[in-house]
PDB file of C-alpha atoms in Angstrom:
ATOM      1  CA  LEU A   1      17.700  30.317 -39.866  1.00 61.00           C
ATOM      2  CA  GLY A   2      15.898  32.430 -37.185  1.00 68.00           C
ATOM      3  CA  LEU A   3      15.146  29.411 -35.243  1.00 69.00           C
ATOM      4  CA  GLY A   4      18.476  27.874 -35.366  1.00 74.00           C
ATOM      5  CA  LEU A   5      20.112  31.222 -34.243  1.00 80.00           C
ATOM      6  CA  GLY A   6      17.694  31.031 -31.397  1.00 75.00           C
ATOM      7  CA  LEU A   7      18.523  27.609 -30.506  1.00 76.00           C
ATOM      8  CA  VAL A   8      22.058  28.436 -30.224  1.00 81.00           C
ATOM      9  CA  ALA A   9      21.583  31.450 -28.170  1.00 80.00           C
ATOM     10  CA  LEU A  10      19.408  29.031 -25.830  1.00 75.00           C
ATOM     11  CA  VAL A  11      22.250  26.493 -25.726  1.00 75.00           C
ATOM     12  CA  ALA A  12      24.993  29.056 -24.918  1.00 80.00           C
ATOM     13  CA  MET A  13      22.829  30.414 -22.054  1.00 74.00           C
ATOM     14  CA  GLY A  14      21.967  27.109 -20.678  1.00 69.00           C
ATOM     15  CA  ALA A  15      18.384  27.422 -20.830  1.00 70.00           C
ATOM     16  CA  LYS A  16      15.802  24.702 -20.275  1.00 70.00           C
ATOM     17  CA  PRO A  17      14.777  22.509 -23.131  1.00 68.00           C
ATOM     18  CA  TYR A  18      11.310  23.398 -22.937  1.00 70.00           C
ATOM     19  CA  TYR A  19      11.983  27.043 -23.659  1.00 75.00           C
ATOM     20  CA  LEU A  20      12.225  26.177 -27.482  1.00 76.00           C
ATOM     21  CA  GLY A  21       8.546  24.341 -27.236  1.00 77.00           C
ATOM     22  CA  PRO A  22       6.759  27.353 -29.033  1.00 79.00           C
ATOM     23  CA  ALA A  23       8.825  26.373 -32.169  1.00 78.00           C
ATOM     24  CA  PHE A  24       7.640  22.692 -32.081  1.00 79.00           C
ATOM     25  CA  PRO A  25       4.534  23.740 -33.964  1.00 83.00           C
ATOM     26  CA  THR A  26       6.250  25.166 -37.208  1.00 80.00           C
ATOM     27  CA  LEU A  27       8.735  22.331 -37.147  1.00 79.00           C
ATOM     28  CA  PHE A  28       5.867  19.782 -36.996  1.00 80.00           C
ATOM     29  CA  ALA A  29       3.906  21.294 -40.114  1.00 84.00           C
ATOM     30  CA  ALA A  30       7.227  21.465 -41.983  1.00 79.00           C
ATOM     31  CA  GLY A  31       8.002  17.788 -41.441  1.00 78.00           C
ATOM     32  CA  ALA A  32       4.211  16.642 -42.035  1.00 78.00           C
ATOM     33  CA  ALA A  33       4.753  18.569 -45.576  1.00 78.00           C
ATOM     34  CA  ALA A  34       7.930  16.891 -46.149  1.00 74.00           C
ATOM     35  CA  ALA A  35       6.577  13.500 -45.069  1.00 74.00           C
ATOM     36  CA  GLU A  36       3.438  13.707 -46.977  1.00 74.00           C
ATOM     37  CA  ARG A  37       5.184  13.080 -50.173  1.00 72.00           C
ATOM     38  CA  GLY A  38       6.627   9.653 -49.461  1.00 69.00           C
ATOM     39  CA  LEU A  39       3.377   8.364 -47.603  1.00 72.00           C
ATOM     40  CA  ARG A  40       1.531   7.743 -50.801  1.00 72.00           C
ATOM     41  CA  ARG A  41       1.478   4.052 -50.232  1.00 72.00           C
ATOM     42  CA  PRO A  42      -0.592   2.421 -47.514  1.00 73.00           C
ATOM     43  CA  TRP A  43       2.085   0.406 -46.179  1.00 73.00           C
ATOM     44  CA  ALA A  44       4.465   3.455 -45.734  1.00 72.00           C
ATOM     45  CA  ARG A  45       1.865   5.036 -43.791  1.00 71.00           C
ATOM     46  CA  GLY A  46       1.560   2.025 -41.584  1.00 77.00           C
ATOM     47  CA  ALA A  47       5.422   1.917 -41.067  1.00 77.00           C
ATOM     48  CA  LEU A  48       5.207   5.767 -40.031  1.00 74.00           C
ATOM     49  CA  LEU A  49       2.604   5.142 -37.407  1.00 73.00           C
ATOM     50  CA  ALA A  50       4.207   1.886 -36.231  1.00 80.00           C
ATOM     51  CA  ALA A  51       7.790   2.493 -35.588  1.00 77.00           C
ATOM     52  CA  PRO A  52       7.478   5.420 -33.201  1.00 74.00           C
ATOM     53  CA  ALA A  53       4.878   3.578 -31.390  1.00 75.00           C
ATOM     54  CA  LEU A  54       7.085   0.679 -30.867  1.00 80.00           C
ATOM     55  CA  ALA A  55      10.155   2.565 -30.350  1.00 77.00           C
ATOM     56  CA  GLY A  56       8.572   4.939 -27.489  1.00 80.00           C
ATOM     57  CA  ALA A  57       6.247   2.500 -25.895  1.00 84.00           C
ATOM     58  CA  PRO A  58       9.018   1.689 -23.057  1.00 86.00           C
ATOM     59  CA  ALA A  59       9.063   5.307 -22.237  1.00 83.00           C
ATOM     60  CA  ILE A  60       5.450   5.993 -21.992  1.00 85.00           C
ATOM     61  CA  PRO A  61       5.342   5.346 -18.110  1.00 88.00           C
ATOM     62  CA  ILE A  62       7.805   8.144 -17.997  1.00 84.00           C
ATOM     63  CA  ALA A  63       5.841  10.763 -19.432  1.00 83.00           C
ATOM     64  CA  ILE A  64       2.465   9.516 -18.278  1.00 87.00           C
ATOM     65  CA  PRO A  65       1.660   8.431 -14.629  1.00 88.00           C
ATOM     66  CA  LEU A  66       0.711   5.173 -15.416  1.00 89.00           C
ATOM     67  CA  LEU A  67       2.821   3.256 -12.450  1.00 91.00           C
ATOM     68  CA  SER A  68       3.270   3.611  -8.478  1.00 92.00           C
ATOM     69  CA  PRO A  69       6.303   5.793  -7.785  1.00 91.00           C
ATOM     70  CA  ALA A  70       8.205   3.001  -6.599  1.00 91.00           C
ATOM     71  CA  ALA A  71       7.362   0.872  -9.737  1.00 93.00           C
ATOM     72  CA  LEU A  72       8.407   3.879 -11.883  1.00 90.00           C
ATOM     73  CA  ALA A  73      11.478   4.380 -10.019  1.00 88.00           C
ATOM     74  CA  ALA A  74      12.316   0.476 -10.667  1.00 90.00           C
ATOM     75  CA  TRP A  75      11.241   0.814 -14.278  1.00 89.00           C
ATOM     76  CA  GLN A  76      13.485   3.680 -15.004  1.00 86.00           C
ATOM     77  CA  ALA A  77      16.381   1.900 -13.344  1.00 86.00           C
ATOM     78  CA  ARG A  78      15.531  -0.985 -15.799  1.00 86.00           C
ATOM     79  CA  LEU A  79      15.558   1.048 -18.904  1.00 85.00           C
ATOM     80  CA  GLY A  80      18.797   2.990 -17.621  1.00 82.00           C
ATOM     81  CA  VAL A  81      17.366   6.089 -18.644  1.00 74.00           C
ATOM     82  CA  ALA A  82      15.669   9.049 -17.069  1.00 68.00           C
ATOM     83  CA  PRO A  83      14.458  12.472 -18.389  1.00 61.00           C
ATOM     84  CA  PRO A  84      16.777  15.176 -18.594  1.00 62.00           C
ATOM     85  CA  ARG A  85      17.174  17.313 -15.281  1.00 66.00           C
ATOM     86  CA  LEU A  86      15.777  20.591 -15.620  1.00 62.00           C
ATOM     87  CA  GLU A  87      17.103  22.305 -12.251  1.00 65.00           C
ATOM     88  CA  ARG A  88      20.347  22.522 -11.066  1.00 67.00           C
ATOM     89  CA  MET A  89      19.101  21.015  -7.484  1.00 69.00           C
ATOM     90  CA  GLU A  90      19.191  17.826  -5.903  1.00 72.00           C
ATOM     91  CA  TYR A  91      16.825  15.176  -7.406  1.00 76.00           C
ATOM     92  CA  GLY A  92      15.030  12.201  -5.706  1.00 80.00           C
ATOM     93  CA  ALA A  93      13.981   8.765  -7.532  1.00 82.00           C
ATOM     94  CA  LEU A  94      11.333  10.437  -9.781  1.00 86.00           C
ATOM     95  CA  PRO A  95      11.813  12.792 -12.604  1.00 85.00           C
ATOM     96  CA  GLN A  96      10.746  16.365 -11.733  1.00 85.00           C
ATOM     97  CA  HIS A  97       7.502  16.466 -13.439  1.00 84.00           C
ATOM     98  CA  PHE A  98       6.213  13.718 -11.151  1.00 89.00           C
ATOM     99  CA  ALA A  99       8.075  14.561  -8.029  1.00 90.00           C
ATOM    100  CA  ASP A 100       6.696  18.293  -8.094  1.00 90.00           C
ATOM    101  CA  GLN A 101       3.370  16.361  -7.723  1.00 91.00           C
ATOM    102  CA  PHE A 102       4.022  15.233  -4.266  1.00 93.00           C
ATOM    103  CA  GLY A 103       4.064  17.161  -0.889  1.00 94.00           C
ATOM    104  CA  TRP A 104       2.642  20.630  -1.696  1.00 96.00           C
ATOM    105  CA  GLU A 105      -0.448  20.059   0.580  1.00 96.00           C
ATOM    106  CA  GLU A 106       1.944  19.177   3.682  1.00 96.00           C
ATOM    107  CA  ARG A 107       4.225  22.083   2.937  1.00 97.00           C
ATOM    108  CA  VAL A 108       1.603  24.743   2.723  1.00 97.00           C
ATOM    109  CA  ARG A 109       0.024  23.390   5.957  1.00 97.00           C
ATOM    110  CA  ALA A 110       3.105  23.973   7.648  1.00 97.00           C
ATOM    111  CA  VAL A 111       3.686  27.300   6.608  1.00 98.00           C
ATOM    112  CA  ALA A 112      -0.186  27.885   7.725  1.00 97.00           C
ATOM    113  CA  GLU A 113       0.454  26.498  10.965  1.00 97.00           C
ATOM    114  CA  ALA A 114       3.547  29.130  11.502  1.00 97.00           C
ATOM    115  CA  TRP A 115       0.909  31.851  10.138  1.00 97.00           C
ATOM    116  CA  LYS A 116      -1.927  31.104  12.893  1.00 97.00           C
ATOM    117  CA  ALA A 117       1.021  31.028  15.467  1.00 97.00           C
ATOM    118  CA  LEU A 118       1.613  34.649  14.855  1.00 97.00           C
ATOM    119  CA  PRO A 119       0.154  37.115  17.315  1.00 96.00           C
ATOM    120  CA  GLU A 120      -3.038  38.648  16.114  1.00 94.00           C
ATOM    121  CA  ASP A 121      -1.624  41.897  15.958  1.00 94.00           C
ATOM    122  CA  ASP A 122       1.425  40.631  13.688  1.00 95.00           C
ATOM    123  CA  ARG A 123      -0.955  38.811  11.517  1.00 95.00           C
ATOM    124  CA  ARG A 124      -2.726  41.990  10.533  1.00 94.00           C
ATOM    125  CA  ARG A 125       0.638  43.689   9.561  1.00 94.00           C
ATOM    126  CA  ALA A 126       2.133  40.626   7.929  1.00 96.00           C
ATOM    127  CA  PHE A 127       2.235  38.761   4.511  1.00 96.00           C
ATOM    128  CA  VAL A 128       3.763  35.802   3.417  1.00 97.00           C
ATOM    129  CA  TYR A 129       6.880  35.755   1.198  1.00 98.00           C
ATOM    130  CA  THR A 130       8.534  32.822  -0.895  1.00 97.00           C
ATOM    131  CA  THR A 131      11.629  32.491  -2.562  1.00 95.00           C
ATOM    132  CA  ASN A 132      10.323  30.729  -5.507  1.00 94.00           C
ATOM    133  CA  TYR A 133       7.159  30.811  -7.684  1.00 95.00           C
ATOM    134  CA  GLY A 134       6.347  27.189  -7.089  1.00 95.00           C
ATOM    135  CA  ARG A 135       6.009  27.744  -3.387  1.00 97.00           C
ATOM    136  CA  ALA A 136       4.130  31.175  -4.149  1.00 97.00           C
ATOM    137  CA  ALA A 137       1.821  29.415  -6.192  1.00 96.00           C
ATOM    138  CA  ALA A 138       1.248  26.575  -3.770  1.00 96.00           C
ATOM    139  CA  ALA A 139       0.157  29.181  -1.240  1.00 97.00           C
ATOM    140  CA  ASP A 140      -2.070  30.870  -3.507  1.00 96.00           C
ATOM    141  CA  LEU A 141      -3.885  27.778  -4.807  1.00 96.00           C
ATOM    142  CA  LEU A 142      -3.741  25.469  -1.625  1.00 97.00           C
ATOM    143  CA  GLY A 143      -3.540  28.220   1.106  1.00 96.00           C
ATOM    144  CA  PRO A 144      -7.096  29.622   1.707  1.00 95.00           C
ATOM    145  CA  ARG A 145      -8.244  26.570   2.690  1.00 94.00           C
ATOM    146  CA  HIS A 146      -5.928  26.390   5.767  1.00 94.00           C
ATOM    147  CA  GLY A 147      -6.326  30.172   6.344  1.00 93.00           C
ATOM    148  CA  LEU A 148      -3.199  31.406   4.722  1.00 95.00           C
ATOM    149  CA  PRO A 149      -3.191  34.493   2.366  1.00 91.00           C
ATOM    150  CA  GLY A 150      -1.847  34.830  -0.981  1.00 89.00           C
ATOM    151  CA  ALA A 151       2.106  34.866  -1.233  1.00 96.00           C
ATOM    152  CA  SER A 152       4.316  37.126  -2.477  1.00 97.00           C
ATOM    153  CA  SER A 153       7.926  36.535  -4.380  1.00 97.00           C
ATOM    154  CA  GLY A 154      10.752  38.075  -6.291  1.00 96.00           C
ATOM    155  CA  HIS A 155      11.125  35.023  -8.229  1.00 96.00           C
ATOM    156  CA  ASN A 156      10.284  35.767 -12.320  1.00 94.00           C
ATOM    157  CA  ASN A 157       6.601  37.452 -12.696  1.00 94.00           C
ATOM    158  CA  TYR A 158       5.861  37.378  -9.094  1.00 96.00           C
ATOM    159  CA  PHE A 159       8.418  40.229  -8.482  1.00 96.00           C
ATOM    160  CA  LEU A 160       6.148  42.471 -10.878  1.00 95.00           C
ATOM    161  CA  TRP A 161       3.123  41.871  -8.487  1.00 95.00           C
ATOM    162  CA  GLY A 162       5.077  43.467  -5.451  1.00 93.00           C
ATOM    163  CA  VAL A 163       4.174  43.372  -1.805  1.00 92.00           C
ATOM    164  CA  PRO A 164       0.784  44.321  -0.051  1.00 91.00           C
ATOM    165  CA  ASP A 165       0.707  47.890   1.284  1.00 89.00           C
ATOM    166  CA  GLY A 166       1.229  48.677   5.045  1.00 88.00           C
ATOM    167  CA  ARG A 167       2.779  45.357   6.052  1.00 92.00           C
ATOM    168  CA  ASP A 168       6.169  45.415   7.946  1.00 93.00           C
ATOM    169  CA  VAL A 169       5.971  41.883   9.171  1.00 97.00           C
ATOM    170  CA  VAL A 170       7.042  39.147   6.924  1.00 97.00           C
ATOM    171  CA  LEU A 171       6.511  35.068   7.208  1.00 98.00           C
ATOM    172  CA  ALA A 172       9.359  34.065   4.954  1.00 98.00           C
ATOM    173  CA  TRP A 173       9.086  30.523   3.430  1.00 98.00           C
ATOM    174  CA  GLY A 174      12.648  29.708   2.384  1.00 97.00           C
ATOM    175  CA  GLY A 175      15.695  31.846   2.229  1.00 96.00           C
ATOM    176  CA  ARG A 176      18.931  32.142   4.318  1.00 96.00           C
ATOM    177  CA  GLU A 177      18.797  33.354   7.588  1.00 97.00           C
ATOM    178  CA  ALA A 178      21.980  35.622   7.393  1.00 97.00           C
ATOM    179  CA  ASP A 179      20.654  37.282   4.315  1.00 96.00           C
ATOM    180  CA  TYR A 180      17.334  38.268   6.425  1.00 97.00           C
ATOM    181  CA  ARG A 181      19.427  39.540   8.959  1.00 97.00           C
ATOM    182  CA  GLU A 182      20.940  42.260   6.953  1.00 96.00           C
ATOM    183  CA  GLU A 183      17.548  43.695   6.236  1.00 97.00           C
ATOM    184  CA  PHE A 184      15.356  42.853   9.472  1.00 97.00           C
ATOM    185  CA  ALA A 185      16.184  43.407  13.396  1.00 97.00           C
ATOM    186  CA  GLU A 186      14.433  40.339  14.308  1.00 98.00           C
ATOM    187  CA  VAL A 187      14.771  36.826  12.556  1.00 98.00           C
ATOM    188  CA  ILE A 188      13.325  34.019  14.046  1.00 98.00           C
ATOM    189  CA  ARG A 189      12.982  30.624  12.550  1.00 98.00           C
ATOM    190  CA  VAL A 190       9.668  29.174  13.715  1.00 97.00           C
ATOM    191  CA  GLY A 191       9.749  26.089  11.762  1.00 97.00           C
ATOM    192  CA  GLU A 192      10.207  24.225   8.522  1.00 97.00           C
ATOM    193  CA  THR A 193       8.680  22.068   5.743  1.00 97.00           C
ATOM    194  CA  PRO A 194       8.539  18.243   6.397  1.00 96.00           C
ATOM    195  CA  ALA A 195      10.274  15.821   4.555  1.00 92.00           C
ATOM    196  CA  VAL A 196       7.965  14.367   1.570  1.00 90.00           C
ATOM    197  CA  ASP A 197       8.271  10.986   0.423  1.00 89.00           C
ATOM    198  CA  TRP A 198       8.931  10.817  -3.657  1.00 92.00           C
ATOM    199  CA  GLY A 199       8.785  14.840  -3.795  1.00 90.00           C
ATOM    200  CA  LEU A 200      11.853  16.791  -4.399  1.00 89.00           C
ATOM    201  CA  PRO A 201      14.405  16.841  -1.854  1.00 89.00           C
ATOM    202  CA  TYR A 202      15.124  20.231  -1.908  1.00 90.00           C
ATOM    203  CA  GLU A 203      11.556  21.125  -1.157  1.00 93.00           C
ATOM    204  CA  SER A 204      11.543  19.302   2.004  1.00 93.00           C
ATOM    205  CA  ASN A 205      12.813  20.760   5.402  1.00 95.00           C
ATOM    206  CA  VAL A 206      12.781  24.161   3.805  1.00 97.00           C
ATOM    207  CA  PRO A 207      12.904  26.717   7.035  1.00 98.00           C
ATOM    208  CA  ILE A 208      10.339  29.245   7.722  1.00 98.00           C
ATOM    209  CA  PHE A 209      11.259  32.589   9.326  1.00 98.00           C
ATOM    210  CA  VAL A 210       9.440  35.533  10.715  1.00 98.00           C
ATOM    211  CA  LEU A 211      10.970  38.883   9.920  1.00 98.00           C
ATOM    212  CA  ARG A 212      10.378  41.939  11.992  1.00 97.00           C
ATOM    213  CA  GLY A 213      11.734  45.517  12.260  1.00 96.00           C
ATOM    214  CA  PRO A 214      12.486  46.289   8.476  1.00 96.00           C
ATOM    215  CA  ARG A 215      15.854  48.506   8.619  1.00 96.00           C
ATOM    216  CA  ARG A 216      14.599  50.410   5.602  1.00 94.00           C
ATOM    217  CA  PRO A 217      11.626  50.630   3.789  1.00 92.00           C
ATOM    218  CA  LEU A 218       9.781  47.181   2.270  1.00 91.00           C
ATOM    219  CA  PRO A 219       9.677  48.812  -1.252  1.00 89.00           C
ATOM    220  CA  GLU A 220      13.347  49.417  -1.093  1.00 92.00           C
ATOM    221  CA  ILE A 221      13.970  45.714   0.322  1.00 94.00           C
ATOM    222  CA  TRP A 222      11.657  44.475  -2.406  1.00 93.00           C
ATOM    223  CA  SER A 223      13.918  45.811  -5.181  1.00 91.00           C
ATOM    224  CA  GLY A 224      16.608  43.422  -4.318  1.00 90.00           C
ATOM    225  CA  ALA A 225      14.616  40.284  -4.074  1.00 92.00           C
ATOM    226  CA  LYS A 226      14.234  40.377  -7.965  1.00 93.00           C
ATOM    227  CA  ARG A 227      15.188  36.935  -9.253  1.00 90.00           C
ATOM    228  CA  TYR A 228      14.692  36.089 -12.901  1.00 89.00           C
ATOM    229  CA  LEU A 229      15.548  32.352 -14.101  1.00 78.00           C
TER     230      LEU A 229
END
């Protein structure tokens, strides 16, 4: 009953399909206990293994990266199927779990170039801000090799980690210029991330801004950056 109510709540809230993932082990165990009673004969066990293997074989390249991007796009088109969309943004030819593996090195490099172009005094007073946790994680993981510090973000758990103390210059990866102008006296667009073949379209050509002159203390501005979804 509890699992059913949880499923109804997730569907009603428009949650992503994998949010129910923690319930799968319990369901697998219950299903295995029920199936055991009907699998006492060898032929039944063989049929149980063969049926899903044969039925699921065409979908294996969609779950495991066995094909090149071009071949995978063609294979999906031939099957007429694709994984469900987990984001409310524009998609390209590949499903998100593959497309999201392309382009992060190039994007982080573009942000690092903007960081290095800051005057030395600005860099001592600056931090990197991103509008989603994917960009923040990419900066944290790939940024150090390009001289980029770790990133702050208001998205999900990153919000709880806040921003570095004593900083008043922001290198912002993403966001809207009009929104930034409400909070900062100076907003300059200094670049954008490159377009990447096979990557997610909404991560290409993302603007990069330098923000100076906060109109109120940064902790107050930060409280409005919280975005849980």
